[in-house]
Coordinates of C-alpha atoms in Angstrom, one line a residue:
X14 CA 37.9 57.1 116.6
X15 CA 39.0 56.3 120.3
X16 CA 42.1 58.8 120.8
X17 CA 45.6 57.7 122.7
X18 CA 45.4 57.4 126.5
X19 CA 45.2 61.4 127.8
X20 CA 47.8 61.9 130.3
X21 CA 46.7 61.2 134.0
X22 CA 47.9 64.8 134.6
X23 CA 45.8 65.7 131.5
X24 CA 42.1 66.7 133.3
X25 CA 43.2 65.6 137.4
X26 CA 46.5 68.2 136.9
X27 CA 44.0 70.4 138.6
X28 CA 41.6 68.4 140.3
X29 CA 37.7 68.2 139.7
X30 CA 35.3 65.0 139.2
X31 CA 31.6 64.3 138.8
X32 CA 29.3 62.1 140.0
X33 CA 28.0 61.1 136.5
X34 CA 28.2 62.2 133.2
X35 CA 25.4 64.5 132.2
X36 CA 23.8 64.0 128.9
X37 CA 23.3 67.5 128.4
X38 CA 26.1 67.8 126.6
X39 CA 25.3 71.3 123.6
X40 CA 28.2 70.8 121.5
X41 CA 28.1 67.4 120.0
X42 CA 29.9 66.1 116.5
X43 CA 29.0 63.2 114.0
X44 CA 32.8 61.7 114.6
X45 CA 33.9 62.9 118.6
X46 CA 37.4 62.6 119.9
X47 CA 36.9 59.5 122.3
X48 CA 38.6 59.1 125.3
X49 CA 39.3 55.4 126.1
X50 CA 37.8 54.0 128.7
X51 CA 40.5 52.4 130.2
X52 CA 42.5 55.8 130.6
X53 CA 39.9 57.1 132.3
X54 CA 39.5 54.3 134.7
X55 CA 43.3 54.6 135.5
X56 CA 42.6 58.5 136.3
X57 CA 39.8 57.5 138.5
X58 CA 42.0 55.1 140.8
X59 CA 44.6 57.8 140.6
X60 CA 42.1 60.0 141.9
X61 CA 40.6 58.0 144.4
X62 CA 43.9 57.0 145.6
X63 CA 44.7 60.5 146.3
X64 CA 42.2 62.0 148.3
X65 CA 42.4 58.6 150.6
X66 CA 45.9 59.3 151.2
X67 CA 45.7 63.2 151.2
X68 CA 42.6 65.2 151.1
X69 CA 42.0 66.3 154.9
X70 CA 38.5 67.1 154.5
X71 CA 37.4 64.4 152.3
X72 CA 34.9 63.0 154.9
X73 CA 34.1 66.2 156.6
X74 CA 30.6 66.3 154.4
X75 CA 30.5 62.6 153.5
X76 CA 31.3 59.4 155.5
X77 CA 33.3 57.1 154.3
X78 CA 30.7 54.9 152.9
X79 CA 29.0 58.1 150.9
X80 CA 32.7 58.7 149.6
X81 CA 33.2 55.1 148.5
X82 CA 29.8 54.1 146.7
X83 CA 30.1 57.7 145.0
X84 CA 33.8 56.6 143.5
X85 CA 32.3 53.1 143.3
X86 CA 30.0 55.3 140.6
X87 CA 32.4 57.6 139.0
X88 CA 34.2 54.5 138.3
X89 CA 31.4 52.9 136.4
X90 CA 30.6 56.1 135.1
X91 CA 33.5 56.2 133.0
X92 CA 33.4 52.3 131.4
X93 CA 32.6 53.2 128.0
X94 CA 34.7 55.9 126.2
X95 CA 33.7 59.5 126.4
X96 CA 34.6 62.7 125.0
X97 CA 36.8 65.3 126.9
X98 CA 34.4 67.7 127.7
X99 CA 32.3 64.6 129.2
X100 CA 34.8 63.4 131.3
X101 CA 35.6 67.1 132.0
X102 CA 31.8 67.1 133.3
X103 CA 31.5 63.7 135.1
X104 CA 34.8 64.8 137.5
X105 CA 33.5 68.5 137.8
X106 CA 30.1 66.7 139.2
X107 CA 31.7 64.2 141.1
X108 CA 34.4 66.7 143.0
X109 CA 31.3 69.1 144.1
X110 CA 29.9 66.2 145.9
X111 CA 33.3 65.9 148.4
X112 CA 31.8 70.2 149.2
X113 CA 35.3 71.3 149.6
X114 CA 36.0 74.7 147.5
X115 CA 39.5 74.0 146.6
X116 CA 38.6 70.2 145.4
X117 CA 37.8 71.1 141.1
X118 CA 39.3 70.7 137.8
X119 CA 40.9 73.8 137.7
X120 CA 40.9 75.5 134.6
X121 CA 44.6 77.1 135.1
X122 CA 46.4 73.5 135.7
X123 CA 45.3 72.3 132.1
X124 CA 47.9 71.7 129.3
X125 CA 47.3 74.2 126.4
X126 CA 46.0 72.0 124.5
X127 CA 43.0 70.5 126.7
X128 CA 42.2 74.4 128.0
X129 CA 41.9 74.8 124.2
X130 CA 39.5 72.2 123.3
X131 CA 37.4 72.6 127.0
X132 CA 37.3 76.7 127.6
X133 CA 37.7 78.5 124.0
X134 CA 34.8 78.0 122.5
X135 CA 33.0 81.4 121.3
X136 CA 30.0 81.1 122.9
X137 CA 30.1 82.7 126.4
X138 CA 26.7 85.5 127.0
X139 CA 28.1 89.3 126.1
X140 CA 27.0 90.7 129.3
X141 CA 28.0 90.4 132.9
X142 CA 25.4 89.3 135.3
X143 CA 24.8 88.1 139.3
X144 CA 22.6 85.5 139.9
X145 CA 20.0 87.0 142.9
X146 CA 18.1 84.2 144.2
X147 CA 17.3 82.5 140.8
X148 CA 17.2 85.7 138.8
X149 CA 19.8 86.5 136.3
X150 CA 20.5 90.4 136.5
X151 CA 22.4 91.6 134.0
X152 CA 25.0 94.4 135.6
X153 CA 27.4 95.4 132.7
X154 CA 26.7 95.2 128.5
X155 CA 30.4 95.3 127.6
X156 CA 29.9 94.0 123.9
X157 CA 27.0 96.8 123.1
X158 CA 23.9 94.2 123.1
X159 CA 21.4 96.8 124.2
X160 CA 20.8 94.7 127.1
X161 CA 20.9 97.7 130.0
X162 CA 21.7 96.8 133.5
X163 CA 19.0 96.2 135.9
X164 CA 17.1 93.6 133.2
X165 CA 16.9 90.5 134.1
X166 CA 17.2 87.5 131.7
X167 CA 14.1 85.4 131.9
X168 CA 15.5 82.8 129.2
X169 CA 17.9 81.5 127.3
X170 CA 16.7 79.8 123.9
X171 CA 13.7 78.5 125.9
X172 CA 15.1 77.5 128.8
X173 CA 14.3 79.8 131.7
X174 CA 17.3 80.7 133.7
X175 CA 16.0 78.9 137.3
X176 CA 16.2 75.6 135.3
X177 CA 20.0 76.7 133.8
X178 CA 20.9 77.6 137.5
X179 CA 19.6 74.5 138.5
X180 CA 21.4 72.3 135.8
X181 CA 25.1 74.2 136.7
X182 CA 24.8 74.5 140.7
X183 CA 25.3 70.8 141.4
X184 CA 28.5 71.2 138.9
X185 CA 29.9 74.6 141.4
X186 CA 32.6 74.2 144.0
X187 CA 32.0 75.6 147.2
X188 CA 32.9 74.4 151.1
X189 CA 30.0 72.7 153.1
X190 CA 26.3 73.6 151.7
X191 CA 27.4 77.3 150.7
X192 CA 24.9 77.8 147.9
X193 CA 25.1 81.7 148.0
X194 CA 29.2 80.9 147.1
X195 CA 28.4 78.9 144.0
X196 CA 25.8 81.4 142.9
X197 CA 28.5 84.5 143.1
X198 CA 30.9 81.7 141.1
X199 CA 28.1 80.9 138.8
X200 CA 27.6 84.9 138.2
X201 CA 29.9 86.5 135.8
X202 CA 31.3 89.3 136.7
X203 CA 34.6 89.5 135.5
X204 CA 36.4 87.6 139.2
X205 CA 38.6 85.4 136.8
X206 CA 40.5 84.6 133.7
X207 CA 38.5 81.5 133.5
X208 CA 34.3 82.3 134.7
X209 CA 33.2 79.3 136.2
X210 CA 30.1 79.9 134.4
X211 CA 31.3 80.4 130.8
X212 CA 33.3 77.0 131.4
X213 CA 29.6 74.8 132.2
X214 CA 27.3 76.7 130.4
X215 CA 29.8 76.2 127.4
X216 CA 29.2 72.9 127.5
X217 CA 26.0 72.2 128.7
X218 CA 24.1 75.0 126.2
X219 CA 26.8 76.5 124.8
X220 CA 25.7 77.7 121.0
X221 CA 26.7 80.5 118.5
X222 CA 23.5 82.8 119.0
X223 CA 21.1 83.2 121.4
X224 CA 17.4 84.2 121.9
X225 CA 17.1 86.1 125.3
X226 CA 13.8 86.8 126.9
X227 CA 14.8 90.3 128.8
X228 CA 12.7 92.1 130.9
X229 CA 13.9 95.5 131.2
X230 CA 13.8 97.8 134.5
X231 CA 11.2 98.8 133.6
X232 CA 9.4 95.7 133.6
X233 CA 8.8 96.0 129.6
X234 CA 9.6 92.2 128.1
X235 CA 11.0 91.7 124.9
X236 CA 12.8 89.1 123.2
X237 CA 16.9 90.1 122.5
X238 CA 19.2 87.6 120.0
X239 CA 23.1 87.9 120.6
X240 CA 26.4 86.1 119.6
X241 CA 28.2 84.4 121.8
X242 CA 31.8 85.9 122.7
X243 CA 35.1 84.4 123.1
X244 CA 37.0 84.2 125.4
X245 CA 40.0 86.7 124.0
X246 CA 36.9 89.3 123.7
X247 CA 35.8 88.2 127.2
X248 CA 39.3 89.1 128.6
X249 CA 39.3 92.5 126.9
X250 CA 36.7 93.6 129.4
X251 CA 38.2 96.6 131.9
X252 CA 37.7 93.7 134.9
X253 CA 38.9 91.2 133.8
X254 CA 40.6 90.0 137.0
X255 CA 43.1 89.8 139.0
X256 CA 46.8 89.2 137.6
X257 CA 49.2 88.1 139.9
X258 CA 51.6 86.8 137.7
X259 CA 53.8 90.3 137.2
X260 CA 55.4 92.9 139.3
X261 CA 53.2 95.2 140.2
X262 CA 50.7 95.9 143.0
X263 CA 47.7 93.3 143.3
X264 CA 46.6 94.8 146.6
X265 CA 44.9 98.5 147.4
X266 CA 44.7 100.5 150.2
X267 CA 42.9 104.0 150.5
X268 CA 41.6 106.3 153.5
X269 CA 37.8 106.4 153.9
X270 CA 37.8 108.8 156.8
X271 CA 38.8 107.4 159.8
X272 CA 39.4 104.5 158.6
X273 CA 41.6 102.6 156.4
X274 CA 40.3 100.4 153.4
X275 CA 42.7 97.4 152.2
X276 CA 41.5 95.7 149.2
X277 CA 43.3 92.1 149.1
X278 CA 41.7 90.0 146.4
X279 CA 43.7 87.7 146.2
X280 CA 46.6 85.7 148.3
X281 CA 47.6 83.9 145.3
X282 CA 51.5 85.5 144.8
X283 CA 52.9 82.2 144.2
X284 CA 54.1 83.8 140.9
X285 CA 54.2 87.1 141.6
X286 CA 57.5 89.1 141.5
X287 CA 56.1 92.1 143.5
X288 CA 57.6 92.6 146.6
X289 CA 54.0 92.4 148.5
X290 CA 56.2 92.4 152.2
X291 CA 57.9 95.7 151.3
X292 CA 54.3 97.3 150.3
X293 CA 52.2 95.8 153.0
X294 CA 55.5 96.8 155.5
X295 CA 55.1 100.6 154.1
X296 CA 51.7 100.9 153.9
X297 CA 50.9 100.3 157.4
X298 CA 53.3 102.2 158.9
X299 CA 52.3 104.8 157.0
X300 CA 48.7 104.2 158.5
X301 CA 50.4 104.2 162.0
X302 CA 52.3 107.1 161.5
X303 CA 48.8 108.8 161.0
X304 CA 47.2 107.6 163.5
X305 CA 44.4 105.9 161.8
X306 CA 42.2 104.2 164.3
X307 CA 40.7 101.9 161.9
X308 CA 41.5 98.9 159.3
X309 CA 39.2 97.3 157.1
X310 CA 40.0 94.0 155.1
X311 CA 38.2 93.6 152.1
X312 CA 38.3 90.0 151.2
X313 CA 35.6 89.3 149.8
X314 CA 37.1 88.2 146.3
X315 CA 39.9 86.4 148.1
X316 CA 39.9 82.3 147.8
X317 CA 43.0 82.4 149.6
X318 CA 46.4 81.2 148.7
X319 CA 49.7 82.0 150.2
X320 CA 49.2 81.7 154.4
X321 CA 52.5 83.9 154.8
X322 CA 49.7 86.7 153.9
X323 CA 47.7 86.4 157.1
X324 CA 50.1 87.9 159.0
X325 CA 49.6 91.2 159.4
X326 CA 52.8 93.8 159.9
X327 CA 54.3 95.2 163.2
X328 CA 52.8 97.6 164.9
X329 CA 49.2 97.3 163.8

């Protein structure tokens, strides 16, 4: 059945393309949801329309004729209908062609209903992991697999984890050719509400079970089946990110000797109702009341956001 037009704000509300649609696709039904194709189309122009007029690093990786045969494609790509999760796909390959890490289909600008049918599907991997290299190293086992950290996961139902990082990388945002970027967003480690990771693999391999090949640290192999999680049970980890929606502190700040450690992982207080001025205001003065000679900045979480952040207080 082909489905009513999706609104143009329905995927595009947060941004993200592909260069084609990948026939990958794990999750399949005998009767899909279609798309029309004609929506689609309409999103594309939208789309292309926008970044002409807009983006200001749109041919900072690409000239002009790179950007125009590779809309020229998305724009075939999408003549016959498709399902959600394909056109979800053929943007999110598209948009990590432009190279620019804010230009994606962001999870959090979705209407409930399209996060629904694209993120919720229970069948993310119970462990946390970083991707080192082309080895997945398994750093937390929240959900009790038996899977200890240090192992590394040599496949996934067959498929050996180099060739699952190689399928996802080309679908990972990131500025210029920052590979080591889209790895850390490709690892799960509990960064997000939404792991960029659960999102692709979902829908690429996505299944209810899974047989792991494991190595262990001790180098002992062994074969490991698990069930997928959800993503409810993924958020009841202790890490599960960074809120910024309330009132209360997102930011740190300790004394490590000499020094002075501020944790800022995240400028994104759009929402917030903390007064992050007031704190930052206090904080330092308290650090120059005291003489400390040194501050260090740890933003290494931080994808930016609000630019009123950058400035740092009076006095320091």
């Amino acid at each position: 059945m082909i489905a009513s037009p999706p609104s143009r704000r329905a995927v595009l509300g947060g941004l993200g393309a592909t260069f084609a649609a990948s026939p990958l696709l794990a999750r399949t039904s005998s009767s899909p949801t279609l798309l029309r194709a004609a929506a689609m189309r309409a999103d594309v122009a939208v789309l292309r329309r926008a970044y002409a007029e807009l983006h200001p690093g749109i041919h900072r990786y690409n000239t002009p004729r790179e950007i125009d045969a590779r809309f020229d494609a998305l724009d075939q790509s999408v003549a016959l209908p498709m399902t959600l999760r394909a056109f979800y796909l053929t943007l999110s390959r598209f948009l990590a062609t432009v190279r620019c890490g804010h230009s994606y289909a962001n999870s959090y600008n979705q209407r409930r209903e399209v996060a629904a049918a694209l993120f919720e599907a229970p069948d993310r991997l119970p462990f946390d992991f970083l991707w080192i290299g082309d080895a997945m190293v398994v750093t937390a086992d929240p959900f009790a697999t038996g899977i200890s950290p240090g192992s590394r996961i040599l496949a996934v139902n067959g498929r050996s984890a180099s060739a699952i990082l190689a399928a996802l990388m080309p679908l990972a945002r990131a500025d210029g050719h920052n590979d080591a970027k889209r790895r850390r967003l490709l690892s799960v480690q509990g960064d997000d509400r939404y792991e960029t990771f659960d999102i692709f693999f979902s829908m690429l391999f996505g299944q209810d079970r899974y047989q792991l090949t494991v190595e262990d640290p001790s180098g002992r192999r062994r074969t490991a089946t698990v069930a997928g999680v959800s993503l409810a049970q993924r958020r009841t980890t202790a890490h599960a990110g960074v809120d910024a929606s309330g009132d209360t502190p997102v930011w740190t700040i300790e004394r490590r000797g000499d020094a002075a450690l501020l944790s800022m992982p995240s400028w994104g207080l759009y929402d917030s109702k903390w007064d992050w001025r007031g704190w930052l205001d206090q904080a330092v003065d308290r650090l120059v009341a005291e003489r400390v000679p040194r501050l260090v900045v740890d933003l290494r979480a931080n994808e930016g956001g609000s630019t009123a952040v950058t400035r740092l207080p009076n006095g320091w």
